[in-house]
Tab-separated table of C-alpha atoms and ligand atoms in Angstrom:
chain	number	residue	atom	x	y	z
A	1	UNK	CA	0.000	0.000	0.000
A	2	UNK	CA	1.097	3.736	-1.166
A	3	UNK	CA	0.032	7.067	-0.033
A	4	UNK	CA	-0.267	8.808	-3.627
A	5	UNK	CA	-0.339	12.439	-4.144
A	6	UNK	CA	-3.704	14.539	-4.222
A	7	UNK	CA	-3.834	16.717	-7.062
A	8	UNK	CA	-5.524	20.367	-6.050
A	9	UNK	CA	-7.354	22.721	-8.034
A	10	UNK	CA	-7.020	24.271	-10.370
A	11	UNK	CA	-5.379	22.060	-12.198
A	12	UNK	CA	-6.368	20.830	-16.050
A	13	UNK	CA	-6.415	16.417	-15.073
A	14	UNK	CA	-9.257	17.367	-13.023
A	15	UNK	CA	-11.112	18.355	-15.643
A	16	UNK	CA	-11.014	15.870	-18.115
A	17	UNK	CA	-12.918	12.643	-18.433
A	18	UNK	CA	-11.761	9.195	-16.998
A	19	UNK	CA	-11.735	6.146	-19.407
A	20	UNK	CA	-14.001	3.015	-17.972
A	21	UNK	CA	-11.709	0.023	-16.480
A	22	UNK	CA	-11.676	-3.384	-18.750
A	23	UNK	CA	-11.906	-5.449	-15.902
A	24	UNK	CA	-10.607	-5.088	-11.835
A	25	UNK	CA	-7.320	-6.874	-12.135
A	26	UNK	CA	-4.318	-7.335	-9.449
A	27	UNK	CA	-3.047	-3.617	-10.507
A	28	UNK	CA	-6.543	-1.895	-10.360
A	29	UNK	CA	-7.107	-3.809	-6.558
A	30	UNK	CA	-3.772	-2.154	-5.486
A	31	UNK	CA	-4.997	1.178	-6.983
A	32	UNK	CA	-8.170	1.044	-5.116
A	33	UNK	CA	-6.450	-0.159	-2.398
A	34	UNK	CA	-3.523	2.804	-2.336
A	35	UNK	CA	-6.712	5.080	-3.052
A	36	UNK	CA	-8.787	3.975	0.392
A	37	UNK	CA	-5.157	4.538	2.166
A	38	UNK	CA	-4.560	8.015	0.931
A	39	UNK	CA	-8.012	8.981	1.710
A	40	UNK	CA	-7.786	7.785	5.112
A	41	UNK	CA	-5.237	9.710	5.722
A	42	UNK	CA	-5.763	12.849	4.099
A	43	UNK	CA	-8.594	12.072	5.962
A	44	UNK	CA	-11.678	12.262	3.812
A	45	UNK	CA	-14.710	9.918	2.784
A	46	UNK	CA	-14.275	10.014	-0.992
A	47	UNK	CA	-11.778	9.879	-3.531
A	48	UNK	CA	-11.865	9.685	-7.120
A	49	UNK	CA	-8.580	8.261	-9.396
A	50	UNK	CA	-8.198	11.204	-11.320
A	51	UNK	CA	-7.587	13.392	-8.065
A	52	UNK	CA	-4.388	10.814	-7.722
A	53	UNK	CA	-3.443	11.338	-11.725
A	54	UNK	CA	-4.799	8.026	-12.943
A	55	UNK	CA	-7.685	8.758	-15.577
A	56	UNK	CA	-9.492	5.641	-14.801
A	57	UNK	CA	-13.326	5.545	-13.714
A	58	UNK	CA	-12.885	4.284	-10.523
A	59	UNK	CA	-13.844	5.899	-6.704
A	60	UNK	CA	-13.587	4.812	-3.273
A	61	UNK	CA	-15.669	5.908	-0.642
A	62	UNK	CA	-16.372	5.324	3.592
A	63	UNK	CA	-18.598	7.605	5.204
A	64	UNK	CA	-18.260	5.533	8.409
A	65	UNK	CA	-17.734	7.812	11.143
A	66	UNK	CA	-14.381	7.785	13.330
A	67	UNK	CA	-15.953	5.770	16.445
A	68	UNK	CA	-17.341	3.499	13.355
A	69	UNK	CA	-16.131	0.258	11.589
A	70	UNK	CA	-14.519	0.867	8.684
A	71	UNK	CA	-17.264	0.466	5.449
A	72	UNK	CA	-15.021	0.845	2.293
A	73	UNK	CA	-16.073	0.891	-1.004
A	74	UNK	CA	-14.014	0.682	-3.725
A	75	UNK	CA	-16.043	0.647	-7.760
A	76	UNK	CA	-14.781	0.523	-10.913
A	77	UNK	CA	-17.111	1.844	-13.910
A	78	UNK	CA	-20.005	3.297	-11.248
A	79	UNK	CA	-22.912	4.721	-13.132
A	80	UNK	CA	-26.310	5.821	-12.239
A	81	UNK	CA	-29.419	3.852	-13.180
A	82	UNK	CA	-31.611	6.368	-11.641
A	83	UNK	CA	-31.919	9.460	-9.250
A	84	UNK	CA	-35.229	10.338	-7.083
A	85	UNK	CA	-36.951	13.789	-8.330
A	86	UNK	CA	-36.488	14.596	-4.753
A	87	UNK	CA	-33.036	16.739	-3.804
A	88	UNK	CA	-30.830	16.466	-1.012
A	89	UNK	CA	-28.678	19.815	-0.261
A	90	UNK	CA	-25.062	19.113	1.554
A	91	UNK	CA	-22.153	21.785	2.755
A	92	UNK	CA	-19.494	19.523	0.401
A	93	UNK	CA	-15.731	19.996	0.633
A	94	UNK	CA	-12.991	18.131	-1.740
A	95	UNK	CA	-10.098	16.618	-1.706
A	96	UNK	CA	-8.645	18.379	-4.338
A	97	UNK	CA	-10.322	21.960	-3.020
A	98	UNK	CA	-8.725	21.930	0.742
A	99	UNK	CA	-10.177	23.972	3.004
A	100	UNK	CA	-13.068	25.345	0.752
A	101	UNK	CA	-17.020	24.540	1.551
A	102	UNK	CA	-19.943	24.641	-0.186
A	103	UNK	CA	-23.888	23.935	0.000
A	104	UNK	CA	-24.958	21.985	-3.363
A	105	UNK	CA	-27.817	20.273	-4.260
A	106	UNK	CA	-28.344	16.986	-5.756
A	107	UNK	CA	-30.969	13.895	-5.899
A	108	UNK	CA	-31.355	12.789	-2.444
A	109	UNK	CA	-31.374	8.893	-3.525
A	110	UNK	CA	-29.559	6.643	-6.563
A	111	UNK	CA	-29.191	3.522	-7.799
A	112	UNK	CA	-26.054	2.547	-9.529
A	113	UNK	CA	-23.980	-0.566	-11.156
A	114	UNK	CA	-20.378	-0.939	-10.654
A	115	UNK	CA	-17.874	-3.710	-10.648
A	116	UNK	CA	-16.722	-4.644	-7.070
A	117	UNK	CA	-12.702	-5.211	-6.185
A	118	UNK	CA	-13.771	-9.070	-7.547
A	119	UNK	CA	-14.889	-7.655	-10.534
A	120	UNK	CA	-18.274	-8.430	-9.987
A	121	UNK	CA	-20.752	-6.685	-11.203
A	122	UNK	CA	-23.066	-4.921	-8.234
A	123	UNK	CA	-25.344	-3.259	-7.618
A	124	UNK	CA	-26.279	-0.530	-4.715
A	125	UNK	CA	-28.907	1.959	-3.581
A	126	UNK	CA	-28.316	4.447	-1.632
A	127	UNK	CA	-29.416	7.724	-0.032
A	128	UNK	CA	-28.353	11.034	2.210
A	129	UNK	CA	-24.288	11.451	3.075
A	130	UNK	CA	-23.210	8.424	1.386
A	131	UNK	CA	-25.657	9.154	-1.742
A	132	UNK	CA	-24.231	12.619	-2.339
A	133	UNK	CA	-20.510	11.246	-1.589
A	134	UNK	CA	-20.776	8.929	-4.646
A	135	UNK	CA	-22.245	11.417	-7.132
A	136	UNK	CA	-19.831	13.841	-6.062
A	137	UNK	CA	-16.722	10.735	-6.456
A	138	UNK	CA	-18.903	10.043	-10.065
A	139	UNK	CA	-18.809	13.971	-11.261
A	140	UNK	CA	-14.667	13.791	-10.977
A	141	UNK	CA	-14.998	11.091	-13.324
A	142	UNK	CA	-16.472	13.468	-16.081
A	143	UNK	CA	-14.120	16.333	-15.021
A	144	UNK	CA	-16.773	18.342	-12.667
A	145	UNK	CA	-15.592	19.516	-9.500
A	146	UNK	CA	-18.581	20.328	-6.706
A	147	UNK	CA	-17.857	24.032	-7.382
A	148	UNK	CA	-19.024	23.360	-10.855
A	149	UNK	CA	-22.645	23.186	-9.437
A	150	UNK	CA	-22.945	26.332	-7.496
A	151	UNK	CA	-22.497	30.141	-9.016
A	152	UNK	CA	-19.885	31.400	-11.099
A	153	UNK	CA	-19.279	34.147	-8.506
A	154	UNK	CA	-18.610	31.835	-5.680
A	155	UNK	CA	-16.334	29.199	-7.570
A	156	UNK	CA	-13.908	32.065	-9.139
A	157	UNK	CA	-13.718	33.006	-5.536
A	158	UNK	CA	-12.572	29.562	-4.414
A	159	UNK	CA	-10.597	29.015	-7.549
A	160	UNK	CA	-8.838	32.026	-7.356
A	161	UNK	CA	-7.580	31.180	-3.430
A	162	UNK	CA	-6.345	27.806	-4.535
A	163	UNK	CA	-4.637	29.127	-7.236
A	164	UNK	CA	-2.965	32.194	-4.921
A	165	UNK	CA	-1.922	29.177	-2.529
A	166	UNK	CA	-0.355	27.112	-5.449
A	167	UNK	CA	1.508	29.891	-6.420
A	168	UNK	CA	2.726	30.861	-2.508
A	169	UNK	CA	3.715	27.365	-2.580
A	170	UNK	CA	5.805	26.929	-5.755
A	171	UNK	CA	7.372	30.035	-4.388
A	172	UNK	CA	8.308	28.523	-1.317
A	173	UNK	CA	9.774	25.275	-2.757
A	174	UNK	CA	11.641	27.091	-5.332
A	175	UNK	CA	12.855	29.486	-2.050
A	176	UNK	CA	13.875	26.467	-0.560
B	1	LIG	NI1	-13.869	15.639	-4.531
């Protein structure tokens, strides 16, 4: 197992679309598994590959709680098979957008099909935290970041921090 590097915004590989897996092999496994590890730590309850570099459709995700068991789930080629007409509105944060919150709205309750870590092929309802979790994990898939759903205004304003930090930062290493 590997702690891998979180890309942060902005950056252009989160904004471009994963290819679907072929099947879950012995090097996809040890992706998902290096993927549940760096979330973990970071910590977080979602993470999709492309936030790591690795343009493949595949997420992991554990809303568990810290006094919790550990629930992981790790999917390769997740898609929707339906959304309720009834919305769910969450205060999301990323990954990839530290520090940043946000309020956006979404269907309260899916369906989807993925393949398991066996390669099986599943399948899983779900609703509230850990419903909005895996459409947010899906959406980095396709290149959308949470801050693509709320207004222009407010994004630019969270973009534009990330990208003042980025450039503090590069400063600092180059400094160094
Ligand atoms: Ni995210």
């Amino acid at each position: 197992m590997a702690l891998l590097p979180i890309i942060t915004a902005p950056d252009p590989r989160l904004k471009r679309k994963s290819a679907p897996v072929e099947r879950v092999d012995a090097g996809t496994r040890q992706l998902m598994d290096d993927m549940l590890e760096t979330m973990y730590a970071a910590p977080g309850i979602g993470l999709a590959a492309p936030q790591v570099g690795e343009l493949k459709r595949i997420i992991v995700v554990d809303i568990a709680r810290e006094d919790e068991e550990l629930a992981p789930l790790a999917m390769a080629n997740p898609e929707l098979l339906w959304v309720s007409d009834e919305d769910a509105a969450y205060d999301e944060g990323c990954l990839s957008l530290p520090e940043h919150y946000a309020e956006v709205v979404r269907p309260a309750s899916i369906r989807l099909r993925y393949l398991d870590r066996e390669n099986e092929i599943r399948e899983l309802e779900a609703d509230g935290l850990l419903a909005t979790c895996i459409q947010h994990e899906i959406d980095h898939l396709d290149g959308v970041l949470f801050v693509d759903h709320i207004s222009a205004l407010k994004r630019n304003m969270i973009l534009r921090k990330l990208l003042k930090l980025k450039k503090s930062e590069q400063k600092a290493e180059v400094g160094a």
